[in-house]
XYZ file of C-alpha atoms in Angstrom:
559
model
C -38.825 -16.801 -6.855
C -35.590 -17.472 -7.923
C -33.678 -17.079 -4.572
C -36.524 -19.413 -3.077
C -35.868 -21.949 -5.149
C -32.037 -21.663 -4.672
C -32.453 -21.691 -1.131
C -34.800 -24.945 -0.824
C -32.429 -26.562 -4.045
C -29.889 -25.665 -0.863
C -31.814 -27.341 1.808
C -32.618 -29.997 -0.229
C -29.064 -31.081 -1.476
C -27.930 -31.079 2.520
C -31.698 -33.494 2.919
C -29.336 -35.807 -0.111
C -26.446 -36.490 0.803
C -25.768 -35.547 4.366
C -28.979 -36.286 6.149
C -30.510 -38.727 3.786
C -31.179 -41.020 6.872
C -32.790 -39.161 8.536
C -35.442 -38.910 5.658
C -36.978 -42.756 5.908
C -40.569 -41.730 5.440
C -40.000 -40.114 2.407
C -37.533 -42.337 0.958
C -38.103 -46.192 0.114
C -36.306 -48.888 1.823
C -32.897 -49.817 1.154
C -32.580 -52.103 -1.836
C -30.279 -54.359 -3.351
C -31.529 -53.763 -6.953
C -29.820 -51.284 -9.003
C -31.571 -49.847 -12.219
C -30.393 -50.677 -15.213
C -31.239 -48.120 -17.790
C -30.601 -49.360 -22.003
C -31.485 -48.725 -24.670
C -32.924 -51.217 -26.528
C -31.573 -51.153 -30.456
C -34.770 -52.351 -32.869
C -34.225 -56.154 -34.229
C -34.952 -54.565 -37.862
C -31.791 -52.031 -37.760
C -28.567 -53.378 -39.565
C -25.560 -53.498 -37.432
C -23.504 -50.687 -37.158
C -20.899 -52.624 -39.378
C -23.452 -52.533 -42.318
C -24.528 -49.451 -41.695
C -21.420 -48.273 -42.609
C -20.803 -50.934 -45.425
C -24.299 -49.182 -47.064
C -23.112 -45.831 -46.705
C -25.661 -44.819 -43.936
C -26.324 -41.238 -43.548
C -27.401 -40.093 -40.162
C -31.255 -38.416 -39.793
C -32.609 -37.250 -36.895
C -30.892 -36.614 -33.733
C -33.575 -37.633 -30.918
C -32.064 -35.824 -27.415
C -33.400 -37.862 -24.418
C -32.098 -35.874 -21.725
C -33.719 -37.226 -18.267
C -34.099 -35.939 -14.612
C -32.148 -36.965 -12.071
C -34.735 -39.535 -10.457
C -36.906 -42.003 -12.796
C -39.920 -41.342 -11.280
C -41.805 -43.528 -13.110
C -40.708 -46.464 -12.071
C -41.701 -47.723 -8.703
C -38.441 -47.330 -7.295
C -38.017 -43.976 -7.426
C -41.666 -42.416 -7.630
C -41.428 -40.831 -4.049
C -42.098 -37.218 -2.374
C -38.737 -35.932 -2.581
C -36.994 -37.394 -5.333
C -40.651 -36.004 -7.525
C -38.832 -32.551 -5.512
C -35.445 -33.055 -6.876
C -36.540 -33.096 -9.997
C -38.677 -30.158 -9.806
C -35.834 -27.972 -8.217
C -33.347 -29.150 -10.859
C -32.151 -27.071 -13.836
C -32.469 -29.946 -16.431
C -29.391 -29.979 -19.208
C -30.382 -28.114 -21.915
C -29.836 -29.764 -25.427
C -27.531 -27.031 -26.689
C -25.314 -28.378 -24.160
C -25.257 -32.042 -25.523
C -25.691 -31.365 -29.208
C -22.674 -29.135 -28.991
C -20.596 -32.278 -27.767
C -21.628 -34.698 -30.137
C -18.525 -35.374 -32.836
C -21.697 -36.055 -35.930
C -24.327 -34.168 -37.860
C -27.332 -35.228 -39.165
C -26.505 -35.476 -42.841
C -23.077 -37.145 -41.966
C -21.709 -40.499 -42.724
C -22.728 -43.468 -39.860
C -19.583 -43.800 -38.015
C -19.443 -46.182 -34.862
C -16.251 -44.613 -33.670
C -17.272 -40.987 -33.726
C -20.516 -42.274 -32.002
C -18.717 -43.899 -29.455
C -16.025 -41.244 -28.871
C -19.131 -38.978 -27.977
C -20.699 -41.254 -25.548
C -17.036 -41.022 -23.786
C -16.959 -37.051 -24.314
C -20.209 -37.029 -22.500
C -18.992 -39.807 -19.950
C -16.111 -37.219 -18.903
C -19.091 -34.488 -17.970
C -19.602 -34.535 -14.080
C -22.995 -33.417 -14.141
C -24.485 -36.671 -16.292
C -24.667 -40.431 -15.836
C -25.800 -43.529 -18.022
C -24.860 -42.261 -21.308
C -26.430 -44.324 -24.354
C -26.039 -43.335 -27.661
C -27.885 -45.917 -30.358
C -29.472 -45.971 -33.604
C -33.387 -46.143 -33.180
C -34.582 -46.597 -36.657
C -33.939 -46.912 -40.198
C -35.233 -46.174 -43.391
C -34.044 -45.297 -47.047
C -30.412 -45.099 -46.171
C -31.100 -43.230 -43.312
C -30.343 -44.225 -39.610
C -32.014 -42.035 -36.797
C -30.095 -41.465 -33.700
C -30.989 -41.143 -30.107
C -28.497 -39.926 -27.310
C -30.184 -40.927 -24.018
C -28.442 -39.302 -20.956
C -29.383 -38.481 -17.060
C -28.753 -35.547 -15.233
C -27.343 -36.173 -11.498
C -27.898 -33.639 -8.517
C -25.406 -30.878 -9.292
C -26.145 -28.238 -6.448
C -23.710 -29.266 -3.790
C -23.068 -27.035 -1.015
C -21.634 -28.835 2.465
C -19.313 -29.455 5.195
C -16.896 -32.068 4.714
C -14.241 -33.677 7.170
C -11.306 -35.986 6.522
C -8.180 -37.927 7.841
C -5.456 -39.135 6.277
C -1.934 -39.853 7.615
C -2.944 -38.727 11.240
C -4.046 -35.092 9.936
C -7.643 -33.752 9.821
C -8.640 -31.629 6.958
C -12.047 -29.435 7.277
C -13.941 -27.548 4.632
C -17.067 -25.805 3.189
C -18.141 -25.440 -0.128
C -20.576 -24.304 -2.565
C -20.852 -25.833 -5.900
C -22.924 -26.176 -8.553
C -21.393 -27.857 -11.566
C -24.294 -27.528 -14.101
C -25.228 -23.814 -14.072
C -28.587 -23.336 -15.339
C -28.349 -26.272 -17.292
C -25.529 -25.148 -19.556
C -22.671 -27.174 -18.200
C -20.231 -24.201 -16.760
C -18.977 -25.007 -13.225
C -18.470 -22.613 -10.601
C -17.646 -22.819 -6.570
C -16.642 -21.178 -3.605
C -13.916 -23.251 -0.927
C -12.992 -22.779 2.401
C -10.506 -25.476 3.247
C -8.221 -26.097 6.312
C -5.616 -28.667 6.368
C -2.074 -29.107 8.057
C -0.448 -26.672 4.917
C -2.614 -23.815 4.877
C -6.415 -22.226 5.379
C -7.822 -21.307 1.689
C -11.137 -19.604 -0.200
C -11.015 -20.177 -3.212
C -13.454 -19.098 -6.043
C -13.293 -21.010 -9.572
C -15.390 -20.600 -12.450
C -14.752 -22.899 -15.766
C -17.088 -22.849 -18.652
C -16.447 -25.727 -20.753
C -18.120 -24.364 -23.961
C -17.107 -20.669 -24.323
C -20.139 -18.936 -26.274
C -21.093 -22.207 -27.899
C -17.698 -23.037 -29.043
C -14.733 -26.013 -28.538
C -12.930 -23.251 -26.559
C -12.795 -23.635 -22.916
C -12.133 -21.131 -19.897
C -11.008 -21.482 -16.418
C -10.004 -19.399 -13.786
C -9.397 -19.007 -10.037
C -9.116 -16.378 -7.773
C -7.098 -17.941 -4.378
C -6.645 -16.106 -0.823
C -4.663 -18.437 1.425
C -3.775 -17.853 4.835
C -0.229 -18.163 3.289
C -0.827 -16.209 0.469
C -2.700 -16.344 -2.813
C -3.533 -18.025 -5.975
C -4.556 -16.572 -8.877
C -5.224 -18.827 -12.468
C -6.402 -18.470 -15.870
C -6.907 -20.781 -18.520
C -8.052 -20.220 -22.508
C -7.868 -23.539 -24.341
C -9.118 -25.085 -27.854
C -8.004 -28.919 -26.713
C -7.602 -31.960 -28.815
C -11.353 -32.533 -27.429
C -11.261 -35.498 -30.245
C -9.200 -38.265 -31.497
C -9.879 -37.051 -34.940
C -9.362 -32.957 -33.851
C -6.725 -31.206 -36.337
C -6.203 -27.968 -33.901
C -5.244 -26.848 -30.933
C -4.562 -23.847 -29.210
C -4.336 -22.212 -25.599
C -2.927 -19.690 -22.845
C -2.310 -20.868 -19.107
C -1.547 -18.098 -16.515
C -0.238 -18.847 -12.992
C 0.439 -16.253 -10.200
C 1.041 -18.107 -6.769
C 2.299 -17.170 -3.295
C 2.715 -19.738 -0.357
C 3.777 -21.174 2.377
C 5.760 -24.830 2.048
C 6.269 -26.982 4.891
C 8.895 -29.488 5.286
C 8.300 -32.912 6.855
C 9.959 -35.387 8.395
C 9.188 -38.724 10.258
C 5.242 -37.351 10.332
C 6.554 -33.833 11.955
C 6.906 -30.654 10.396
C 10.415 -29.334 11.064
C 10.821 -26.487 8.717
C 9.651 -24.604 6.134
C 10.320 -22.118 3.368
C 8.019 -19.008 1.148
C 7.252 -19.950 -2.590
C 6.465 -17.185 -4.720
C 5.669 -18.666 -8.523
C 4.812 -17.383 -11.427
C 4.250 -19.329 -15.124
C 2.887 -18.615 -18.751
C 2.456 -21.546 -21.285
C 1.256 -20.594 -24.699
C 0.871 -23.045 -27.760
C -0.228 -24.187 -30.516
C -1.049 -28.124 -32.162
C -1.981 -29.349 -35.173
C -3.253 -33.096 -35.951
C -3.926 -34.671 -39.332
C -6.657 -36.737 -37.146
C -7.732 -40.098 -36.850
C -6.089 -42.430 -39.181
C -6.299 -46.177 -38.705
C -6.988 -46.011 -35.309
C -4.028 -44.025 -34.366
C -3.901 -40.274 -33.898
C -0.557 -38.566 -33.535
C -0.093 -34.888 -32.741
C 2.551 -31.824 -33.041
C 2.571 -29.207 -30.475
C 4.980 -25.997 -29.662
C 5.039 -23.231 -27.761
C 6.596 -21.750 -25.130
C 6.628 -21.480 -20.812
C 7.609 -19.403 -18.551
C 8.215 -20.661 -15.023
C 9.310 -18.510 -12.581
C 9.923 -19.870 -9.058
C 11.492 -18.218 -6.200
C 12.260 -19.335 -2.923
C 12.915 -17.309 0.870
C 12.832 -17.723 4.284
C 9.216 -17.585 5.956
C 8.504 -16.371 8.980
C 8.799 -18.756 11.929
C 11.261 -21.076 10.291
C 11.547 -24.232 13.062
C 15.137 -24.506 12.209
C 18.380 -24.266 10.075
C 17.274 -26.246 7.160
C 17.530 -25.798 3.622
C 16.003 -23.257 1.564
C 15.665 -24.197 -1.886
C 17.357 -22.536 -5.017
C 15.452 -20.220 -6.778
C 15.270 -21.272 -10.808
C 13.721 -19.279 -13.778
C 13.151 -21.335 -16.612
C 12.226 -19.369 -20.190
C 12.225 -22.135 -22.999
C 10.630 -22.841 -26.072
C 9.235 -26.267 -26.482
C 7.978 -28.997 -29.057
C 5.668 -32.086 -28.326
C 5.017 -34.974 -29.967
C 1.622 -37.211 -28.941
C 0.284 -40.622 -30.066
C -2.848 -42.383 -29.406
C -4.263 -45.757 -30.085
C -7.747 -45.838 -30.480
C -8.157 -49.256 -28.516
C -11.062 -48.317 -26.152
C -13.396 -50.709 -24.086
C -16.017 -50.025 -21.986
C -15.770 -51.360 -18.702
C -18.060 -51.303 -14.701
C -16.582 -51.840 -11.148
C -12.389 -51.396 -12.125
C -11.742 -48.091 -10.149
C -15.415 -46.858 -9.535
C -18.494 -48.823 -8.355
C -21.485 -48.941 -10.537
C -20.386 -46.385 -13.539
C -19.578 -47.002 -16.421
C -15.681 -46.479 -17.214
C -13.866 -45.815 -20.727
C -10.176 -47.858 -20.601
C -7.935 -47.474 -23.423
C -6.225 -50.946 -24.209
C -3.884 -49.486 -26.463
C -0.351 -47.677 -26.790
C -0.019 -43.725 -25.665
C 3.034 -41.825 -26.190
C 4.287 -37.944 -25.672
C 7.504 -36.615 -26.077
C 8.380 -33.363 -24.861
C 11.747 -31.186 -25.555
C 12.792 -27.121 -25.043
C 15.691 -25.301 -24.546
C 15.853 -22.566 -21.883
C 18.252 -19.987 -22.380
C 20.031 -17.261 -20.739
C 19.232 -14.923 -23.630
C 15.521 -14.986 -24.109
C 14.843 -14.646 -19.998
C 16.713 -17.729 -18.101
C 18.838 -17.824 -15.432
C 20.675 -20.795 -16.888
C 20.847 -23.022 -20.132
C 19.284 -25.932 -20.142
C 17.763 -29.198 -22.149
C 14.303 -29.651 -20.814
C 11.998 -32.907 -21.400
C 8.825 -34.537 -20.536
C 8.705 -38.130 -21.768
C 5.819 -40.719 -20.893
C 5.168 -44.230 -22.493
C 1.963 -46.044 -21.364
C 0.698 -49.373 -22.445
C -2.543 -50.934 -21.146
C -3.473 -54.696 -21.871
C -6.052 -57.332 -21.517
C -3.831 -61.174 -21.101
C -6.738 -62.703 -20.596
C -10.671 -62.912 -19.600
C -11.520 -60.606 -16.589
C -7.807 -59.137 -16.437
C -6.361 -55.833 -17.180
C -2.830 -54.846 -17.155
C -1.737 -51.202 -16.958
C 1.868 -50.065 -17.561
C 3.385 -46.609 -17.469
C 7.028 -45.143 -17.798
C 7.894 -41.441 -17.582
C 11.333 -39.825 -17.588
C 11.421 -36.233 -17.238
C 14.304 -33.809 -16.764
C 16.931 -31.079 -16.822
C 20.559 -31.273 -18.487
C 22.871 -28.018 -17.686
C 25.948 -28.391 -19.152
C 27.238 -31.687 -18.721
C 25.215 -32.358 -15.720
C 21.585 -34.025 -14.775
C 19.604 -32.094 -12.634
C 16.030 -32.618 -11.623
C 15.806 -35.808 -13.415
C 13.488 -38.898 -12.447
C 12.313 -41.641 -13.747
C 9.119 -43.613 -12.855
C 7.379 -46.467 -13.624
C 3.857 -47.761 -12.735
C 2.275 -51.149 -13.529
C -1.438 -52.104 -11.979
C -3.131 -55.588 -12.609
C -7.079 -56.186 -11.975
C -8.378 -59.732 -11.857
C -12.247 -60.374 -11.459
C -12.249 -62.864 -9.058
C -16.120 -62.932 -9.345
C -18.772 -60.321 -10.950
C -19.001 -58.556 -7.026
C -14.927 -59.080 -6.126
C -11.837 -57.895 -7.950
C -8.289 -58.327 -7.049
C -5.907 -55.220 -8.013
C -2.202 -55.415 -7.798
C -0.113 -52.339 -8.069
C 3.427 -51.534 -7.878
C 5.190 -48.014 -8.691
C 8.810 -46.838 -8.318
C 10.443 -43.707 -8.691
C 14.483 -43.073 -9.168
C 15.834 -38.900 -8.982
C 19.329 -37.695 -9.803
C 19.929 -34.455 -7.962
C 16.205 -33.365 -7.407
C 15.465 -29.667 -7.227
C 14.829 -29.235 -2.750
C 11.484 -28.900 -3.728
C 10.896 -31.715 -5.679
C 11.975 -34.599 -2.787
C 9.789 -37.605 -3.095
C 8.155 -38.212 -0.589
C 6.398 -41.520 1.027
C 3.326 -41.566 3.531
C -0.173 -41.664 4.087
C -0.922 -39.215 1.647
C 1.328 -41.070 -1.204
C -0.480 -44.605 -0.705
C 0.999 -45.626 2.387
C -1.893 -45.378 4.142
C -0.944 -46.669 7.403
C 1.658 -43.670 8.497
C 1.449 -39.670 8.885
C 1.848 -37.965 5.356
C 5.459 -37.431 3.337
C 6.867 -39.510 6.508
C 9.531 -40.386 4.649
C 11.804 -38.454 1.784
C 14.834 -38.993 -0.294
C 16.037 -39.667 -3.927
C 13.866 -42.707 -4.571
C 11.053 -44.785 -3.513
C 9.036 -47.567 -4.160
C 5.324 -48.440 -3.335
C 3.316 -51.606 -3.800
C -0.236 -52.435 -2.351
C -2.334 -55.480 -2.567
C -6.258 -54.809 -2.195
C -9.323 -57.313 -2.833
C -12.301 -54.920 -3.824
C -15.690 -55.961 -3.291
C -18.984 -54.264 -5.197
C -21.936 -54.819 -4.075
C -25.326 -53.846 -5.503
C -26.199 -52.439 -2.372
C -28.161 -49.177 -3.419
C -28.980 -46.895 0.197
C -31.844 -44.543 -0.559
C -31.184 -44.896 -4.446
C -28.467 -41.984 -3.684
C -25.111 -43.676 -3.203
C -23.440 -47.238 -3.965
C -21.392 -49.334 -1.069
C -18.346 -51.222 -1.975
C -15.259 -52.422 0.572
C -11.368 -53.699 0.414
C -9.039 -55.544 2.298
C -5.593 -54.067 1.424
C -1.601 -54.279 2.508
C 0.811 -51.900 1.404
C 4.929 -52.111 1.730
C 7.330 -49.489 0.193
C 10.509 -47.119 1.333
C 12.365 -44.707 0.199
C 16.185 -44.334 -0.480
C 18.963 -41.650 -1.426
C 19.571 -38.420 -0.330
C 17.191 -36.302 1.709
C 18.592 -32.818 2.368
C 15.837 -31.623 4.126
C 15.352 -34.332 7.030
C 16.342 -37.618 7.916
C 17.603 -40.839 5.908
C 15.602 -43.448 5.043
C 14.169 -46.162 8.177
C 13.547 -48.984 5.937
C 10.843 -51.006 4.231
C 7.542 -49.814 6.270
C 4.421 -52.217 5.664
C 0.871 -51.770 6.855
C -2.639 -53.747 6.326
C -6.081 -52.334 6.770
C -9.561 -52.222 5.700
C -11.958 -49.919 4.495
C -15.491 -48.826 3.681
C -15.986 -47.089 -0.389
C -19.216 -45.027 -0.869
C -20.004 -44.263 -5.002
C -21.418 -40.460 -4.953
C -23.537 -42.037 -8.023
C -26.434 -39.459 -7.815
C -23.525 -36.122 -7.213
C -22.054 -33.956 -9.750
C -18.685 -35.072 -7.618
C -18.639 -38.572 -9.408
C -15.871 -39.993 -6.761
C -15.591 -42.192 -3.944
C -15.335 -41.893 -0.270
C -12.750 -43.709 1.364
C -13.232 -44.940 5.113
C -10.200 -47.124 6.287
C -8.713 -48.156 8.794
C -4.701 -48.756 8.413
C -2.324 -50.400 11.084
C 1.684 -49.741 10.857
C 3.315 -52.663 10.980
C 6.580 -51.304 11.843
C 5.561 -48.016 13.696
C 8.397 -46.437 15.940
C 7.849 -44.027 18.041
C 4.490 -42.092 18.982
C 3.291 -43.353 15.836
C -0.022 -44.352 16.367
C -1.326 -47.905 16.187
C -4.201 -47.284 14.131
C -4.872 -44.653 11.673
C -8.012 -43.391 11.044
C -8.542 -42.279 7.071
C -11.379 -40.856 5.538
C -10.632 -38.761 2.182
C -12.466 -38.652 -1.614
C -10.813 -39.565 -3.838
C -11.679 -39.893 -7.871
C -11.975 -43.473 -7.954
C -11.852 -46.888 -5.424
C-alpha cells in the first residue's frame, strides 16, 4: 500500500505543477479571486496589550493544522484537489507544538506569539500562518495556531537559461517527510560548471529537540561533495545558547570566464571545520545581542586540471587555522508585509538595526600556513520614510591583514527602495557596489547574467570592483491559474561595470546596460516557496557574437 500511494502521490505532483493544464475537467476555471484565510479574533477578548497589562496566562493550545486544498469551499471542492489531500501526509502537531516559543501556563506575550508565527513562516512545507487568541475567561486566554500544509512531494524535470547557458535537472523531493518536517532529496543537475547527484537529508528537529542536522553526500562529474551539519541555533530572539559543528570535504572543477567564454580553468580541493559555541542573555527591550567563539579550519588547495585551455593563473593555495569571536545585535522591529519580493505570501521584514562583528587570528603555530587578522563585519539598517516605502541598507567589510599588508579585503554596500505605486504595482530601486584590495584569484568579482545583469552571458566581466544598479516596476496580480500558482510581471533596466585588476582575463569594457521584461510565477501551493523567472533581456551595448536577446528562465527565492 505504501509504495502505491507513493507512486500515485508521484503521478499526481507531475498532474500539479507540470501538467496542470492539461487537467481542465477536473480543475475549475481560472479565477481572479484569491482566498483569504483569517482568523477572526472574538469582539469580547481584550487586546493583546491588556492581556498582558492583566497578567494573562495562556490555556489551551487549539492546533488547526489544514490540508493543502480547502475543500469546503466552492473553490476548491474538486476531484483532484479532494485527491491531494487524501495522498498527503498532513503535519503532525508534534511538529508545530515543538516550534511554538509559549506554554500553556505561561505569561500572554504578543512578541513570543508573533516570533512563532515567523518561526513557522520560515517552514517550506506550510502557508497562511495565524496565530490568535480565541477566547477568554478567568485570566485565562486560549490560543489557536491555524496553519496549511502545501504539496510537499516534488519530484520533476526542470530547465533554465540564464546568461546564454542552459541548465537541466531532475529531482526528487519531499520536504515534509511523513508529516514530521525533515527534508530529504535526490539531484541530478547539469549546467556549464559541472554534472552533479546529490543526496541531502536535514531534519530540522533532531529527536524532538532545538538541535538541527544536515548533511550531503555529492558525486560531481568533477569530483565530490561531502557535508555535515550539527547545530543548536539562536532559533529565537530571546534564545540564551548556541552550539554547533560544520564539516566540509569538497573536490572540483573551477572554470574561468571571460567576455561570456570559458578560457581556463583550475582543480579545487577544500576542506573546512567550524566549531562553536554562543551564549545570549535574550531579549531585552527589543534588542538581543549575542557572543559567539570558536574556531575554523579552512583548507583550500589549488592545481592544474586536466585540459587547461591555456597559460592562465592558478590560484595560491591558503590554509587558514584561527580561532574566532563574534559579536551579534538585533532589533526586534518586525512588520509583516505581502507582494515586496514574493507574490501573494506573507513576508516578515525587520525595520530595525542588525549588526555582527567577526575577528580571529590564524597562526602558523596551531596549523596555518601564515599569520593573519581575519574579520567578518556587516551593518544593515532597514527603514520605512514614509507610507508604502521601504528602504533597505547594508554594509559589509570583510578581510585578511598579513603583516602589514591587506589581502582579500572588500567592501560592499547594498541599498534597495520599494514604493507601492498602487496595491497591484510596486516600484523597486536597487543599487550595490563592491571595492577588493588584492583579492585571493579565486575570489574575482565577477559581473553578468548570473550576478543581475541579466542581459549578458554569466561572470562576463571580472576585476577588483564593480557596481550594479537595476530599475524594475513589479506588477501582482490576483490572477490565481488552477488555484496552484500566482502570476505577477516587471519591466526592468539594469547598468553596472566592473573595474581594477583582473588576473585571470581581460580588463574591464565599460558601463554595459540592458532593459527587458519578464513573466514571475508564485509556486504558492509547493514546498519550493519561490518564484519562476521568465525574461527576456536585450544588451544594449553587446559586442561581438553576443546575442541580441537573451532568453532567461531560472527560480529564484523571491521576485
Amino acid at each position: 500500500m505504501t509504495v502505491y500511494r507513493l507512486v500515485t502521490a508521484i503521478a499526481l505532483s507531475v498532474c500539479l505543477f507540470v501538467s496542470a493544464a492539461s487537467a481542465r475537467d477536473l480543475l475549475p476555471s481560472f479565477s481572479s479571486r484569491s482566498l483569504k484565510e483569517e482568523l477572526v479574533r472574538p469582539p469580547d477578548i481584550p487586546s493583546d496589550e491588556a492581556l498582558e497589562r492583566a497578567g494573562a496566562v495562556i490555556g489551551e493550545i487549539i492546533l488547526d493544522i489544514n490540508d493543502i486544498f480547502a475543500t469546503d469551499t466552492p473553490e476548491e471542492d474538486v476531484v483532484l484537489f479532494r485527491f491531494a489531500n487524501f495522498l498527503h501526509n498532513k503535519t503532525k502537531q508534534s511538529t508545530i507544538a515543538q516550534q511554538l516559543l509559549f506554554q500553556s501556563g505561561e505569561l500572554f506575550s504578543r512578541q513570543r506569539i508573533e516570533e512563532s508565527e515567523r518561526l513557522l513562516r520560515t517552514q517550506r512545507y506550510l502557508t497562511s500562518i495565524r496565530i490568535q487568541p480565541v477566547a477568554y475567561r478567568d485570566g485565562r486566554v486560549d490560543i489557536k495556531v491555524f496553519t496549511r500544509d502545501v504539496w510537499t512531494l516534488k519530484p520533476g524535470i526542470s530547465f533554465g537559461r540564464s546568461g546564454g547557458t542552459n541548465t537541466l535537472g531532475a529531482r526528487i523531493e519531499e520536504s515534509n517527510l511523513f508529516g514530521f518536517g525533515k527534508q530529504l532529496s535526490l539531484d541530478y543537475g547539469s549546467n556549464v560548471d559541472r554534472t552533479t547527484t546529490v543526496l541531502d537529508y536535514r531534519d530540522p528537529q533532531l529527536f524532538g529537540s532545538r538541535w538541527t542536522l544536515a548533511t550531503q553526500l555529492g558525486s560531481n562529474s568533477d569530483g565530490r561533495k561531502n557535508g555535515l551539519a550539527l547545530e543548536r541555533p539562536f532559533y529565537s530572539l530571546d534564545t540564551r545558547w548556541s552550539a554547533g559543528l560544520r564539516l566540509l570535504d569538497e573536490r572540483r572543477i573551477d572554470p574561468v570566464y571571460d567576455l561570456g567564454n570559458n578560457i581556463d580553468q583550475y582543480r579545487l580541493n577544500q576542506r573546512s571545520a567550524t566549531a562553536y559555541y554562543g551564549f545570549s542573555e535574550g531579549l531585552k527591550d527589543a534588542w538581543a545581542s549575542r557572543w559567539t567563539g570558536g574556531v575554523t579550519f579552512d583548507d583550500n588547495q589549488f592545481e592544474s586540471a586536466p585540459g587547461r585551455l591555456g597559460p592562465g593563473i592558478i590560484p595560491a593555495s591558503r590554509r587558514l587555522v584561527y580561532p574566532w569571536i563574534r559579536y551579534d545585535l538585533i532589533e526586534d522591529r518586525y512588520q509583516r508585509l505581502e507582494n515586496l519580493n514574493q507574490i501573494g505570501r506573507t513576508e516578515d521584514l525587520n525595520l530595525g538595526w542588525l549588526a555582527s562583528a567577526q575577528f580571529g587570528i590564524a597562526s602558523k603555530e596551531i596549523g596555518a600556513d601564515r599569520n593573519a587578522l581575519i574579520w567578518d563585519t556587516t551593518i544593515a539598517r532597514n527603514l520605512s520614510p514614509g507610507e508604502g516605502q521601504i528602504l533597505e541598507t547594508k554594509a559589509a567589510f570583510t578581510g585578511r591583514a598579513e603583516g602589514a599588508h591587506l589581502q582579500n579585503t572588500k567592501l560592499s554596500v547594498l541599498a534597495r527602495y520599494f514604493l507601492r505605486d498602487a496595491p497591484s504595482r510596486l516600484t523597486y530601486l536597487s543599487v550595490q557596489a563592491d571595492a577588493g584590495v588584492r583579492l585571493d584569484a579565486d575570489q574575482r568579482l565577477t559581473l553578468g547574467g548570473d550576478t543581475g545583469l541579466r542581459g549578458y552571458p554569466l561572470r562576463y566581466q571580472a576585476g577588483s570592483g564593480r557596481w550594479l544598479a537595476t530599475a524594475e516596476q513589479r506588477f501582482f496580480s490576483d490572477w490565481f491559474p488552477f488555484r496552484l500558482v500566482r502570476v505577477g510581471g516587471a519591466v526592468f533596466f539594469d547598468i553596472g561595470r566592473t573595474w581594477g585588476d583582473n588576473p585571470l582575463g581581460s580588463r574591464s569594457i565599460g558601463v554595459l546596460r540592458d532593459a527587458g521584461i519578464g513573466l514571475r510565477i508564485g509556486q504558492s501551493r509547493s514546498g519550493l516557496g519561490n518564484v519562476v523567472h521568465v525574461n527576456l533581456a536585450f544588451p544594449l551595448d553587446a559586442r561581438g557574437d553576443i546575442k541580441k536577446m537573451q532568453f532567461v528562465v531560472e527560480t529564484k527565492s523571491s521576485f
